[in-house]
Protein backbone atom coordinates (compact mmCIF):
# COMPACT_ATOMS: atom_id res chain seq x y z
CA UNK A 1 0.00 0.00 0.00
CA UNK A 2 1.47 3.40 -0.90
CA UNK A 3 0.98 6.52 1.18
CA UNK A 4 -1.97 7.80 -0.83
CA UNK A 5 -3.77 4.49 -0.60
CA UNK A 6 -3.14 4.35 3.12
CA UNK A 7 -4.48 7.87 3.59
CA UNK A 8 -7.58 6.91 1.60
CA UNK A 9 -8.20 3.90 3.81
CA UNK A 10 -7.64 5.90 6.99
CA UNK A 11 -9.98 8.64 5.77
CA UNK A 12 -12.65 6.13 4.82
CA UNK A 13 -12.60 4.63 8.32
CA UNK A 14 -12.20 7.96 10.15
CA UNK A 15 -8.72 7.11 11.50
CA UNK A 16 -6.51 9.71 9.80
CA UNK A 17 -5.56 11.09 13.23
CA UNK A 18 -2.95 8.33 13.61
CA UNK A 19 -0.79 10.20 11.07
CA UNK A 20 -1.00 13.58 12.76
CA UNK A 21 2.67 13.58 13.83
CA UNK A 22 3.89 11.75 10.75
CA UNK A 23 5.67 14.76 9.24
CA UNK A 24 7.75 15.17 12.41
CA UNK A 25 9.00 11.57 12.37
CA UNK A 26 12.39 10.41 11.16
CA UNK A 27 12.74 7.51 8.74
CA UNK A 28 12.71 4.83 11.44
CA UNK A 29 9.67 6.29 13.15
CA UNK A 30 7.73 6.47 9.91
CA UNK A 31 8.66 2.90 9.02
CA UNK A 32 7.52 1.65 12.42
CA UNK A 33 4.12 3.34 12.28
CA UNK A 34 3.50 2.38 8.66
CA UNK A 35 4.42 -1.22 9.46
CA UNK A 36 1.85 -1.31 12.25
CA UNK A 37 -0.86 0.24 10.08
CA UNK A 38 -0.22 -2.17 7.23
CA UNK A 39 -0.81 -5.11 9.54
CA UNK A 40 -4.34 -3.95 10.33
CA UNK A 41 -7.45 -5.10 8.54
CA UNK A 42 -9.38 -1.82 8.73
CA UNK A 43 -12.67 -3.23 7.49
CA UNK A 44 -12.86 -5.82 10.29
CA UNK A 45 -11.49 -3.38 12.83
CA UNK A 46 -14.17 -0.85 11.91
CA UNK A 47 -16.84 -3.48 12.46
CA UNK A 48 -15.35 -4.40 15.83
CA UNK A 49 -15.23 -0.73 16.86
CA UNK A 50 -18.91 -0.30 15.97
CA UNK A 51 -19.93 -3.47 17.77
CA UNK A 52 -17.67 -3.42 20.82
CA UNK A 53 -16.47 0.13 21.42
CA UNK A 54 -19.12 2.59 20.31
CA UNK A 55 -21.70 0.46 22.05
CA UNK A 56 -21.30 -2.06 24.82
CA UNK A 57 -21.89 -5.47 23.34
CA UNK A 58 -25.00 -7.07 24.82
CA UNK A 59 -24.25 -10.41 26.30
CA UNK A 60 -26.96 -12.76 25.11
CA UNK A 61 -27.44 -15.60 27.53
CA UNK A 62 -27.85 -18.82 25.57
CA UNK A 63 -31.49 -19.93 25.43
CA UNK A 64 -30.73 -23.21 27.10
CA UNK A 65 -28.12 -23.19 29.81
CA UNK A 66 -27.31 -26.17 32.01
CA UNK A 67 -24.42 -27.08 34.26
CA UNK A 68 -21.74 -29.04 32.41
CA UNK A 69 -21.13 -32.66 33.39
CA UNK A 70 -17.64 -33.59 34.54
CA UNK A 71 -15.63 -36.53 35.78
CA UNK A 72 -15.59 -36.09 39.57
CA UNK A 73 -12.42 -36.44 41.64
CA UNK A 74 -13.85 -39.46 43.41
CA UNK A 75 -15.16 -42.08 41.01
CA UNK A 76 -18.92 -42.71 41.31
CA UNK A 77 -18.71 -46.45 40.68
CA UNK A 78 -16.29 -49.33 40.49
CA UNK A 79 -16.53 -49.11 36.70
CA UNK A 80 -15.53 -45.44 36.83
CA UNK A 81 -12.64 -46.22 39.19
CA UNK A 82 -11.48 -48.77 36.68
CA UNK A 83 -11.82 -46.23 33.87
CA UNK A 84 -9.68 -43.75 35.84
CA UNK A 85 -7.01 -46.40 36.29
CA UNK A 86 -6.99 -47.04 32.57
CA UNK A 87 -6.85 -43.28 31.94
CA UNK A 88 -3.86 -42.93 34.26
CA UNK A 89 -2.04 -45.70 32.40
CA UNK A 90 -2.92 -44.10 29.07
CA UNK A 91 -1.71 -40.67 30.21
CA UNK A 92 1.61 -42.09 31.37
CA UNK A 93 1.94 -44.02 28.13
CA UNK A 94 1.43 -40.79 26.12
CA UNK A 95 4.10 -38.97 28.14
CA UNK A 96 6.56 -41.84 27.92
CA UNK A 97 5.98 -42.04 24.16
CA UNK A 98 6.81 -38.32 23.76
CA UNK A 99 3.34 -37.38 22.55
CA UNK A 100 2.90 -34.55 25.07
CA UNK A 101 4.42 -31.07 25.11
CA UNK A 102 3.88 -28.20 27.55
CA UNK A 103 2.32 -24.89 26.63
CA UNK A 104 2.44 -21.82 28.86
CA UNK A 105 0.69 -18.57 28.09
CA UNK A 106 2.88 -15.78 29.37
CA UNK A 107 1.96 -12.88 27.13
CA UNK A 108 -0.29 -11.03 29.59
CA UNK A 109 0.63 -7.62 30.93
CA UNK A 110 0.25 -8.44 34.61
CA UNK A 111 -1.20 -5.01 35.31
CA UNK A 112 -2.90 -6.04 38.53
CA UNK A 113 0.30 -7.46 39.98
CA UNK A 114 2.10 -4.21 39.22
CA UNK A 115 5.45 -6.00 38.90
CA UNK A 116 8.10 -4.56 36.64
CA UNK A 117 8.93 -7.46 34.35
CA UNK A 118 7.27 -10.48 32.75
CA UNK A 119 5.08 -12.24 35.31
CA UNK A 120 6.95 -15.51 34.78
CA UNK A 121 10.08 -13.92 36.22
CA UNK A 122 8.32 -13.13 39.51
CA UNK A 123 10.06 -14.81 42.50
CA UNK A 124 7.11 -16.77 43.86
CA UNK A 125 8.66 -19.78 45.65
CA UNK A 126 8.04 -19.25 49.38
CA UNK A 127 11.47 -20.22 50.74
CA UNK A 128 13.94 -20.01 47.82
CA UNK A 129 12.28 -17.20 45.87
CA UNK A 130 12.56 -19.19 42.64
CA UNK A 131 10.63 -17.64 39.78
CA UNK A 132 7.47 -19.03 38.23
CA UNK A 133 9.46 -19.96 35.12
CA UNK A 134 12.06 -21.81 37.20
CA UNK A 135 9.33 -23.81 38.94
CA UNK A 136 7.83 -24.94 35.63
CA UNK A 137 11.26 -25.65 34.15
CA UNK A 138 12.16 -27.80 37.17
CA UNK A 139 8.97 -29.80 36.85
CA UNK A 140 9.47 -30.32 33.12
CA UNK A 141 13.01 -31.53 33.77
CA UNK A 142 11.84 -33.96 36.46
CA UNK A 143 8.94 -35.27 34.35
CA UNK A 144 11.39 -35.73 31.53
CA UNK A 145 13.66 -37.77 33.77
CA UNK A 146 10.74 -39.97 34.78
CA UNK A 147 9.69 -40.56 31.17
CA UNK A 148 13.20 -40.77 29.73
CA UNK A 149 12.37 -37.81 27.43
CA UNK A 150 13.34 -34.21 26.89
CA UNK A 151 9.93 -32.63 26.76
CA UNK A 152 9.34 -29.53 24.68
CA UNK A 153 8.02 -26.41 26.33
CA UNK A 154 6.19 -23.81 24.23
CA UNK A 155 6.03 -20.39 25.85
CA UNK A 156 3.85 -17.66 24.46
CA UNK A 157 5.15 -14.14 24.98
CA UNK A 158 3.93 -10.79 23.67
CA UNK A 159 5.80 -8.03 21.83
CA UNK A 160 5.89 -6.21 25.15
CA UNK A 161 7.73 -8.89 27.14
CA UNK A 162 9.35 -11.20 24.59
CA UNK A 163 12.92 -9.90 24.78
CA UNK A 164 12.92 -9.72 28.59
CA UNK A 165 11.54 -13.25 28.82
CA UNK A 166 14.13 -14.74 26.49
CA UNK A 167 16.94 -12.83 28.26
CA UNK A 168 15.77 -14.20 31.59
CA UNK A 169 16.04 -17.77 30.32
CA UNK A 170 19.49 -17.09 28.82
CA UNK A 171 20.79 -15.46 32.00
CA UNK A 172 19.61 -18.49 33.95
CA UNK A 173 20.94 -21.02 31.45
CA UNK A 174 17.43 -22.23 30.74
CA UNK A 175 17.23 -23.53 34.31
CA UNK A 176 19.03 -26.68 33.31
CA UNK A 177 16.83 -27.50 30.34
CA UNK A 178 18.41 -27.78 26.90
CA UNK A 179 17.91 -24.59 24.99
CA UNK A 180 16.34 -26.66 22.21
CA UNK A 181 13.57 -27.81 24.55
CA UNK A 182 12.19 -24.28 24.88
CA UNK A 183 10.31 -22.68 22.00
CA UNK A 184 9.27 -19.07 22.47
CA UNK A 185 6.60 -17.63 20.24
CA UNK A 186 4.95 -14.25 20.24
CA UNK A 187 1.24 -13.58 20.16
CA UNK A 188 -0.50 -10.97 18.02
CA UNK A 189 -1.55 -7.50 19.09
CA UNK A 190 -4.67 -5.36 18.89
CA UNK A 191 -4.75 -1.57 18.92
CA UNK A 192 -6.42 0.18 21.84
CA UNK A 193 -9.43 2.24 20.82
CA UNK A 194 -10.61 5.40 22.61
CA UNK A 195 -14.25 5.66 23.62
CA UNK A 196 -14.80 7.89 20.58
CA UNK A 197 -13.83 4.99 18.30
CA UNK A 198 -10.44 6.46 17.36
CA UNK A 199 -7.24 4.40 17.49
CA UNK A 200 -4.89 5.73 20.17
CA UNK A 201 -1.23 6.54 19.68
CA UNK A 202 1.06 5.23 22.43
CA UNK A 203 3.79 7.53 21.14
CA UNK A 204 4.13 9.74 18.08
CA UNK A 205 5.52 6.85 16.05
CA UNK A 206 3.42 4.00 17.40
CA UNK A 207 -0.15 2.91 17.92
CA UNK A 208 -1.05 1.83 21.41
CA UNK A 209 -0.86 -1.92 20.91
CA UNK A 210 -1.56 -4.64 23.44
CA UNK A 211 -1.59 -8.45 23.37
CA UNK A 212 -4.70 -9.89 21.72
CA UNK A 213 -5.71 -12.16 24.62
CA UNK A 214 -4.87 -15.80 25.36
CA UNK A 215 -7.18 -16.78 22.50
CA UNK A 216 -4.33 -15.49 20.34
CA UNK A 217 -2.37 -18.60 21.32
CA UNK A 218 -3.96 -20.79 18.70
CA UNK A 219 -3.14 -18.65 15.70
CA UNK A 220 0.27 -17.74 17.08
CA UNK A 221 1.08 -21.46 17.34
CA UNK A 222 0.50 -21.78 13.61
CA UNK A 223 2.17 -18.54 12.53
CA UNK A 224 5.30 -19.19 14.56
CA UNK A 225 5.87 -22.63 13.08
CA UNK A 226 5.24 -24.25 16.48
CA UNK A 227 2.56 -26.52 15.04
CA UNK A 228 4.91 -27.74 12.33
CA UNK A 229 7.59 -28.45 14.89
CA UNK A 230 5.15 -30.39 17.08
CA UNK A 231 4.10 -32.46 14.11
CA UNK A 232 7.70 -33.20 13.18
CA UNK A 233 8.39 -34.19 16.81
CA UNK A 234 5.34 -36.48 17.01
CA UNK A 235 3.63 -34.33 19.66
CA UNK A 236 -0.14 -34.85 19.74
CA UNK A 237 -1.27 -33.25 23.00
CA UNK A 238 -0.55 -29.94 24.66
CA UNK A 239 -0.63 -29.62 28.41
CA UNK A 240 -1.74 -25.97 28.71
CA UNK A 241 -1.47 -23.71 31.75
CA UNK A 242 -1.14 -20.06 32.67
CA UNK A 243 2.13 -18.57 33.80
CA UNK A 244 0.60 -17.23 37.00
CA UNK A 245 -0.40 -20.56 38.55
CA UNK A 246 2.62 -22.21 40.21
CA UNK A 247 0.53 -25.26 41.15
CA UNK A 248 -0.76 -25.89 37.63
CA UNK A 249 -0.83 -29.64 36.98
CA UNK A 250 1.55 -30.44 34.18
CA UNK A 251 1.27 -33.65 32.26
CA UNK A 252 -1.28 -35.05 34.73
CA UNK A 253 -1.73 -38.72 33.86
CA UNK A 254 -5.45 -38.98 34.54
CA UNK A 255 -6.23 -35.71 32.76
CA UNK A 256 -4.28 -36.59 29.63
CA UNK A 257 -5.55 -40.16 29.68
CA UNK A 258 -9.21 -39.12 29.91
CA UNK A 259 -8.64 -36.61 27.11
CA UNK A 260 -7.35 -39.43 24.92
CA UNK A 261 -9.88 -42.10 25.93
CA UNK A 262 -12.77 -39.67 25.46
CA UNK A 263 -11.46 -38.63 22.01
CA UNK A 264 -11.62 -35.08 23.25
CA UNK A 265 -10.23 -32.25 21.15
CA UNK A 266 -10.02 -29.83 24.04
CA UNK A 267 -10.33 -30.70 27.71
CA UNK A 268 -10.52 -28.68 30.86
CA UNK A 269 -10.00 -29.02 34.58
CA UNK A 270 -12.72 -27.81 36.90
CA UNK A 271 -12.79 -26.92 40.58
CA UNK A 272 -15.77 -26.61 42.89
CA UNK A 273 -16.45 -22.92 43.28
CA UNK A 274 -16.14 -21.56 46.81
CA UNK A 275 -19.49 -19.79 46.46
CA UNK A 276 -22.05 -18.69 43.86
CA UNK A 277 -20.15 -15.53 42.92
CA UNK A 278 -16.54 -16.66 42.97
CA UNK A 279 -14.73 -14.93 40.10
CA UNK A 280 -14.17 -18.04 38.00
CA UNK A 281 -15.69 -18.88 34.64
CA UNK A 282 -18.57 -21.39 34.87
CA UNK A 283 -18.62 -24.59 32.86
CA UNK A 284 -22.02 -24.77 31.21
CA UNK A 285 -23.74 -26.57 28.41
CA UNK A 286 -24.99 -23.70 26.27
CA UNK A 287 -27.36 -24.69 23.49
CA UNK A 288 -25.87 -28.17 23.54
CA UNK A 289 -22.18 -27.16 23.52
CA UNK A 290 -19.65 -26.94 26.33
CA UNK A 291 -18.94 -23.29 27.08
CA UNK A 292 -17.47 -21.18 29.82
CA UNK A 293 -19.76 -18.38 30.91
CA UNK A 294 -17.87 -15.65 32.72
CA UNK A 295 -18.86 -15.00 36.31
CA UNK A 296 -19.98 -11.50 35.39
CA UNK A 297 -22.33 -12.89 32.72
CA UNK A 298 -24.06 -15.55 34.80
CA UNK A 299 -27.30 -14.08 36.18
CA UNK A 300 -27.54 -14.13 39.99
CA UNK A 301 -30.57 -16.42 40.03
CA UNK A 302 -28.67 -19.04 38.07
CA UNK A 303 -25.44 -18.54 40.03
CA UNK A 304 -27.37 -19.07 43.26
CA UNK A 305 -29.58 -21.93 42.07
CA UNK A 306 -29.17 -25.15 43.99
CA UNK A 307 -29.68 -28.88 43.56
CA UNK A 308 -32.19 -30.71 45.81
CA UNK A 309 -29.29 -31.66 48.13
CA UNK A 310 -28.39 -27.98 48.61
CA UNK A 311 -25.22 -27.98 46.49
CA UNK A 312 -24.72 -25.27 43.86
CA UNK A 313 -26.05 -26.22 40.42
CA UNK A 314 -23.36 -24.20 38.65
CA UNK A 315 -20.54 -25.43 40.83
CA UNK A 316 -17.92 -26.10 38.15
CA UNK A 317 -15.43 -23.23 37.95
CA UNK A 318 -12.53 -22.92 35.53
CA UNK A 319 -8.90 -22.48 36.63
CA UNK A 320 -7.82 -22.28 32.94
CA UNK A 321 -5.99 -25.59 32.71
CA UNK A 322 -6.41 -27.57 29.51
CA UNK A 323 -5.26 -30.39 27.33
CA UNK A 324 -5.52 -29.43 23.68
CA UNK A 325 -5.01 -31.77 20.74
CA UNK A 326 -2.59 -30.54 18.13
CA UNK A 327 -5.01 -31.70 15.39
CA UNK A 328 -7.68 -29.43 16.83
CA UNK A 329 -5.40 -26.40 16.66
CA UNK A 330 -4.48 -27.37 13.09
CA UNK A 331 -8.16 -27.58 12.16
CA UNK A 332 -9.20 -24.35 13.85
CA UNK A 333 -6.44 -22.32 12.26
CA UNK A 334 -6.41 -24.06 8.87
CA UNK A 335 -7.26 -20.95 6.81
CA UNK A 336 -4.73 -18.85 8.70
CA UNK A 337 -7.65 -17.22 10.47
CA UNK A 338 -9.43 -18.08 13.68
CA UNK A 339 -12.92 -17.02 14.50
CA UNK A 340 -13.11 -16.55 18.24
CA UNK A 341 -15.45 -13.89 19.61
CA UNK A 342 -13.91 -10.73 21.02
CA UNK A 343 -14.38 -9.56 24.58
CA UNK A 344 -14.35 -5.91 25.57
CA UNK A 345 -12.19 -4.69 28.45
CA UNK A 346 -12.36 -1.08 29.62
CA UNK A 347 -8.86 0.09 30.57
CA UNK A 348 -6.79 3.12 31.46
CA UNK A 349 -4.59 3.40 28.39
CA UNK A 350 -1.85 6.06 28.23
CA UNK A 351 -1.99 7.98 24.94
CA UNK A 352 -0.46 10.90 23.06
CA UNK A 353 -2.88 13.83 22.85
CA UNK A 354 -3.24 16.37 20.03
CA UNK A 355 -0.42 18.46 21.51
CA UNK A 356 1.92 15.49 21.40
CA UNK A 357 1.95 15.03 25.19
CA UNK A 358 1.69 11.64 26.84
CA UNK A 359 -1.44 11.50 29.00
CA UNK A 360 -1.85 8.90 31.73
CA UNK A 361 -5.58 8.75 32.42
CA UNK A 362 -6.93 8.24 35.95
CA UNK A 363 -10.10 6.54 34.78
CA UNK A 364 -10.75 4.11 31.93
CA UNK A 365 -10.59 5.88 28.58
CA UNK A 366 -10.29 3.10 26.05
CA UNK A 367 -11.27 -0.39 25.05
CA UNK A 368 -8.92 -3.32 24.59
CA UNK A 369 -10.25 -6.19 22.55
CA UNK A 370 -9.18 -9.70 23.44
CA UNK A 371 -10.09 -13.25 22.54
CA UNK A 372 -10.15 -16.03 25.13
CA UNK A 373 -8.87 -19.53 24.58
CA UNK A 374 -11.79 -21.13 26.40
CA UNK A 375 -14.14 -19.97 23.64
CA UNK A 376 -12.50 -22.66 21.51
CA UNK A 377 -14.26 -25.28 23.68
CA UNK A 378 -17.54 -24.60 21.86
CA UNK A 379 -15.80 -25.21 18.54
CA UNK A 380 -14.55 -28.67 19.49
CA UNK A 381 -16.34 -31.76 18.24
CA UNK A 382 -15.71 -33.47 21.55
CA UNK A 383 -14.67 -32.08 24.93
CA UNK A 384 -13.95 -33.47 28.38
CA UNK A 385 -14.07 -31.83 31.81
CA UNK A 386 -12.35 -33.36 34.83
CA UNK A 387 -12.62 -32.20 38.41
CA UNK A 388 -9.48 -31.62 40.46
CA UNK A 389 -8.88 -30.70 44.08
CA UNK A 390 -8.38 -26.95 44.30
CA UNK A 391 -5.52 -27.13 46.84
CA UNK A 392 -3.59 -29.39 44.48
CA UNK A 393 -3.82 -27.38 41.30
CA UNK A 394 -4.61 -23.71 41.79
CA UNK A 395 -2.64 -20.91 43.45
CA UNK A 396 -3.11 -17.93 41.13
CA UNK A 397 -0.87 -14.86 41.36
CA UNK A 398 -3.00 -12.02 40.08
CA UNK A 399 -2.76 -9.22 42.65
CA UNK A 400 -0.05 -7.68 44.79
CA UNK A 401 -2.12 -8.27 47.94
CA UNK A 402 -5.46 -9.70 49.07
CA UNK A 403 -7.31 -12.34 47.05
CA UNK A 404 -5.28 -14.33 44.51
CA UNK A 405 -2.13 -12.56 45.54
CA UNK A 406 1.54 -13.31 45.99
CA UNK A 407 0.91 -13.98 49.66
CA UNK A 408 -2.07 -16.31 49.15
CA UNK A 409 -0.24 -18.18 46.41
CA UNK A 410 2.83 -18.75 48.62
CA UNK A 411 0.58 -19.92 51.43
CA UNK A 412 -1.07 -22.41 49.11
CA UNK A 413 2.29 -23.73 47.89
CA UNK A 414 3.39 -24.26 51.51
CA UNK A 415 0.09 -25.96 52.41
CA UNK A 416 0.32 -28.30 49.48
CA UNK A 417 3.93 -29.19 50.27
CA UNK A 418 3.00 -29.82 53.89
CA UNK A 419 0.12 -32.06 52.84
CA UNK A 420 2.38 -34.01 50.48
CA UNK A 421 4.90 -34.59 53.26
CA UNK A 422 2.15 -35.69 55.62
CA UNK A 423 0.80 -38.13 53.01
CA UNK A 424 4.33 -39.47 52.63
CA UNK A 425 4.24 -40.36 56.34
CA UNK A 426 6.12 -37.36 57.77
CA UNK A 427 5.00 -36.01 61.15
CA UNK A 428 4.23 -32.45 60.06
CA UNK A 429 3.06 -29.75 62.52
CA UNK A 430 -0.31 -28.13 61.77
CA UNK A 431 -2.22 -25.51 63.79
CA UNK A 432 -5.79 -25.99 64.99
CA UNK A 433 -6.97 -24.13 61.86
CA UNK A 434 -5.16 -26.67 59.65
CA UNK A 435 -2.45 -24.19 58.61
CA UNK A 436 1.08 -25.64 58.49
CA UNK A 437 3.30 -24.46 61.35
CA UNK A 438 6.51 -24.87 59.35
CA UNK A 439 7.53 -23.44 56.00
CA UNK A 440 8.82 -26.25 53.82
CA UNK A 441 9.41 -25.86 50.10
CA UNK A 442 9.90 -29.04 48.12
CA UNK A 443 12.25 -28.96 45.14
CA UNK A 444 10.16 -29.26 41.99
CA UNK A 445 13.28 -30.42 40.19
CA UNK A 446 13.44 -33.49 42.45
CA UNK A 447 9.77 -34.03 43.30
CA UNK A 448 7.10 -33.84 40.62
CA UNK A 449 4.46 -36.01 42.31
CA UNK A 450 3.49 -37.96 45.42
CA UNK A 451 5.63 -40.93 44.42
CA UNK A 452 8.72 -38.69 44.21
CA UNK A 453 7.98 -37.21 47.63
CA UNK A 454 7.64 -40.66 49.22
CA UNK A 455 10.93 -41.79 47.70
CA UNK A 456 12.71 -38.61 48.75
CA UNK A 457 11.44 -38.82 52.32
CA UNK A 458 12.43 -42.43 52.72
CA UNK A 459 15.85 -41.96 51.06
CA UNK A 460 16.66 -39.04 53.35
CA UNK A 461 15.10 -40.58 56.45
CA UNK A 462 12.82 -37.59 57.06
CA UNK A 463 10.26 -38.50 59.69
CA UNK A 464 9.42 -35.22 61.39
CA UNK A 465 9.39 -31.47 60.72
CA UNK A 466 9.77 -29.18 63.73
CA UNK A 467 7.26 -26.33 64.26
CA UNK A 468 8.76 -23.02 63.10
CA UNK A 469 11.19 -24.66 60.66
CA UNK A 470 11.91 -22.99 57.35
CA UNK A 471 13.46 -25.49 54.98
CA UNK A 472 14.09 -26.11 51.32
CA UNK A 473 14.19 -29.83 50.61
CA UNK A 474 16.37 -30.33 47.58
P1 LIG B 1 -4.83 -12.59 32.98
O1 LIG B 1 -5.58 -11.64 32.17
O2 LIG B 1 -5.49 -13.19 34.15
O3 LIG B 1 -3.50 -11.96 33.56
O4 LIG B 1 -4.23 -13.69 32.04
P2 LIG B 1 -2.53 -10.86 33.00
O5 LIG B 1 -2.88 -10.39 31.64
O6 LIG B 1 -1.14 -11.37 33.17
O7 LIG B 1 -2.73 -9.73 34.11
P3 LIG B 1 -3.70 -8.49 34.20
O8 LIG B 1 -5.08 -8.96 33.83
O9 LIG B 1 -3.13 -7.46 33.28
O10 LIG B 1 -3.57 -8.12 35.64
C1 LIG B 1 -4.23 -15.05 32.36
C2 LIG B 1 -3.10 -15.75 31.65
O11 LIG B 1 -3.17 -15.55 30.26
C3 LIG B 1 -1.97 -14.97 29.77
C4 LIG B 1 -1.32 -14.32 30.97
O12 LIG B 1 0.08 -14.21 30.78
C5 LIG B 1 -1.70 -15.27 32.09
O13 LIG B 1 -0.86 -16.41 32.06
N1 LIG B 1 -2.30 -14.02 28.71
C6 LIG B 1 -3.27 -13.10 28.91
C7 LIG B 1 -1.58 -14.06 27.54
O14 LIG B 1 -0.67 -14.90 27.37
N2 LIG B 1 -1.89 -13.15 26.59
C8 LIG B 1 -2.85 -12.23 26.72
O15 LIG B 1 -3.07 -11.43 25.78
C9 LIG B 1 -3.58 -12.19 27.92
mmCIF file with all atom_site columns, N, CA and C in Angstrom, residues 36 96 128 171 176 228 241 265 357 361 384 386 430 471:
data_model
loop_
_atom_site.group_PDB
_atom_site.id
_atom_site.type_symbol
_atom_site.label_atom_id
_atom_site.label_alt_id
_atom_site.label_comp_id
_atom_site.label_asym_id
_atom_site.label_entity_id
_atom_site.label_seq_id
_atom_site.pdbx_PDB_ins_code
_atom_site.Cartn_x
_atom_site.Cartn_y
_atom_site.Cartn_z
_atom_site.occupancy
_atom_site.B_iso_or_equiv
_atom_site.pdbx_formal_charge
_atom_site.auth_seq_id
_atom_site.auth_comp_id
_atom_site.auth_asym_id
_atom_site.auth_atom_id
_atom_site.pdbx_PDB_model_num
ATOM 1  N N  . UNK A 1 36  ? 2.982   -0.941  11.377 1.00 0.00 ? 36  UNK A N  1
ATOM 2  C CA . UNK A 1 36  ? 1.849   -1.310  12.249 1.00 0.00 ? 36  UNK A CA 1
ATOM 3  C C  . UNK A 1 36  ? 0.522   -1.129  11.511 1.00 0.00 ? 36  UNK A C  1
ATOM 4  N N  . UNK A 1 96  ? 5.364   -41.020 28.164 1.00 0.00 ? 96  UNK A N  1
ATOM 5  C CA . UNK A 1 96  ? 6.559   -41.840 27.918 1.00 0.00 ? 96  UNK A CA 1
ATOM 6  C C  . UNK A 1 96  ? 6.857   -41.963 26.421 1.00 0.00 ? 96  UNK A C  1
ATOM 7  N N  . UNK A 1 128 ? 12.761  -20.314 48.657 1.00 0.00 ? 128 UNK A N  1
ATOM 8  C CA . UNK A 1 128 ? 13.936  -20.006 47.821 1.00 0.00 ? 128 UNK A CA 1
ATOM 9  C C  . UNK A 1 128 ? 13.749  -18.771 46.956 1.00 0.00 ? 128 UNK A C  1
ATOM 10 N N  . UNK A 1 171 ? 19.992  -15.784 30.792 1.00 0.00 ? 171 UNK A N  1
ATOM 11 C CA . UNK A 1 171 ? 20.786  -15.457 31.999 1.00 0.00 ? 171 UNK A CA 1
ATOM 12 C C  . UNK A 1 171 ? 20.790  -16.635 32.969 1.00 0.00 ? 171 UNK A C  1
ATOM 13 N N  . UNK A 1 176 ? 18.598  -25.284 33.430 1.00 0.00 ? 176 UNK A N  1
ATOM 14 C CA . UNK A 1 176 ? 19.032  -26.685 33.315 1.00 0.00 ? 176 UNK A CA 1
ATOM 15 C C  . UNK A 1 176 ? 18.378  -27.427 32.167 1.00 0.00 ? 176 UNK A C  1
ATOM 16 N N  . UNK A 1 228 ? 4.091   -26.896 13.224 1.00 0.00 ? 228 UNK A N  1
ATOM 17 C CA . UNK A 1 228 ? 4.906   -27.743 12.332 1.00 0.00 ? 228 UNK A CA 1
ATOM 18 C C  . UNK A 1 228 ? 5.960   -28.499 13.130 1.00 0.00 ? 228 UNK A C  1
ATOM 19 N N  . UNK A 1 241 ? -1.211  -24.396 30.470 1.00 0.00 ? 241 UNK A N  1
ATOM 20 C CA . UNK A 1 241 ? -1.466  -23.711 31.749 1.00 0.00 ? 241 UNK A CA 1
ATOM 21 C C  . UNK A 1 241 ? -1.009  -22.267 31.673 1.00 0.00 ? 241 UNK A C  1
ATOM 22 N N  . UNK A 1 265 ? -11.138 -33.150 21.888 1.00 0.00 ? 265 UNK A N  1
ATOM 23 C CA . UNK A 1 265 ? -10.229 -32.249 21.146 1.00 0.00 ? 265 UNK A CA 1
ATOM 24 C C  . UNK A 1 265 ? -9.668  -31.185 22.082 1.00 0.00 ? 265 UNK A C  1
ATOM 25 N N  . UNK A 1 357 ? 1.549   15.375  23.812 1.00 0.00 ? 357 UNK A N  1
ATOM 26 C CA . UNK A 1 357 ? 1.953   15.030  25.188 1.00 0.00 ? 357 UNK A CA 1
ATOM 27 C C  . UNK A 1 357 ? 1.392   13.664  25.574 1.00 0.00 ? 357 UNK A C  1
ATOM 28 N N  . UNK A 1 361 ? -4.249  8.500   31.871 1.00 0.00 ? 361 UNK A N  1
ATOM 29 C CA . UNK A 1 361 ? -5.581  8.747   32.424 1.00 0.00 ? 361 UNK A CA 1
ATOM 30 C C  . UNK A 1 361 ? -5.778  8.104   33.797 1.00 0.00 ? 361 UNK A C  1
ATOM 31 N N  . UNK A 1 384 ? -13.918 -32.689 27.141 1.00 0.00 ? 384 UNK A N  1
ATOM 32 C CA . UNK A 1 384 ? -13.955 -33.473 28.382 1.00 0.00 ? 384 UNK A CA 1
ATOM 33 C C  . UNK A 1 384 ? -13.612 -32.529 29.536 1.00 0.00 ? 384 UNK A C  1
ATOM 34 N N  . UNK A 1 386 ? -12.725 -32.513 33.689 1.00 0.00 ? 386 UNK A N  1
ATOM 35 C CA . UNK A 1 386 ? -12.353 -33.357 34.830 1.00 0.00 ? 386 UNK A CA 1
ATOM 36 C C  . UNK A 1 386 ? -12.184 -32.495 36.076 1.00 0.00 ? 386 UNK A C  1
ATOM 37 N N  . UNK A 1 430 ? 0.768   -28.991 62.265 1.00 0.00 ? 430 UNK A N  1
ATOM 38 C CA . UNK A 1 430 ? -0.312  -28.125 61.767 1.00 0.00 ? 430 UNK A CA 1
ATOM 39 C C  . UNK A 1 430 ? -0.976  -27.446 62.953 1.00 0.00 ? 430 UNK A C  1
ATOM 40 N N  . UNK A 1 471 ? 12.523  -24.591 55.639 1.00 0.00 ? 471 UNK A N  1
ATOM 41 C CA . UNK A 1 471 ? 13.462  -25.495 54.979 1.00 0.00 ? 471 UNK A CA 1
ATOM 42 C C  . UNK A 1 471 ? 13.158  -25.600 53.483 1.00 0.00 ? 471 UNK A C  1
#
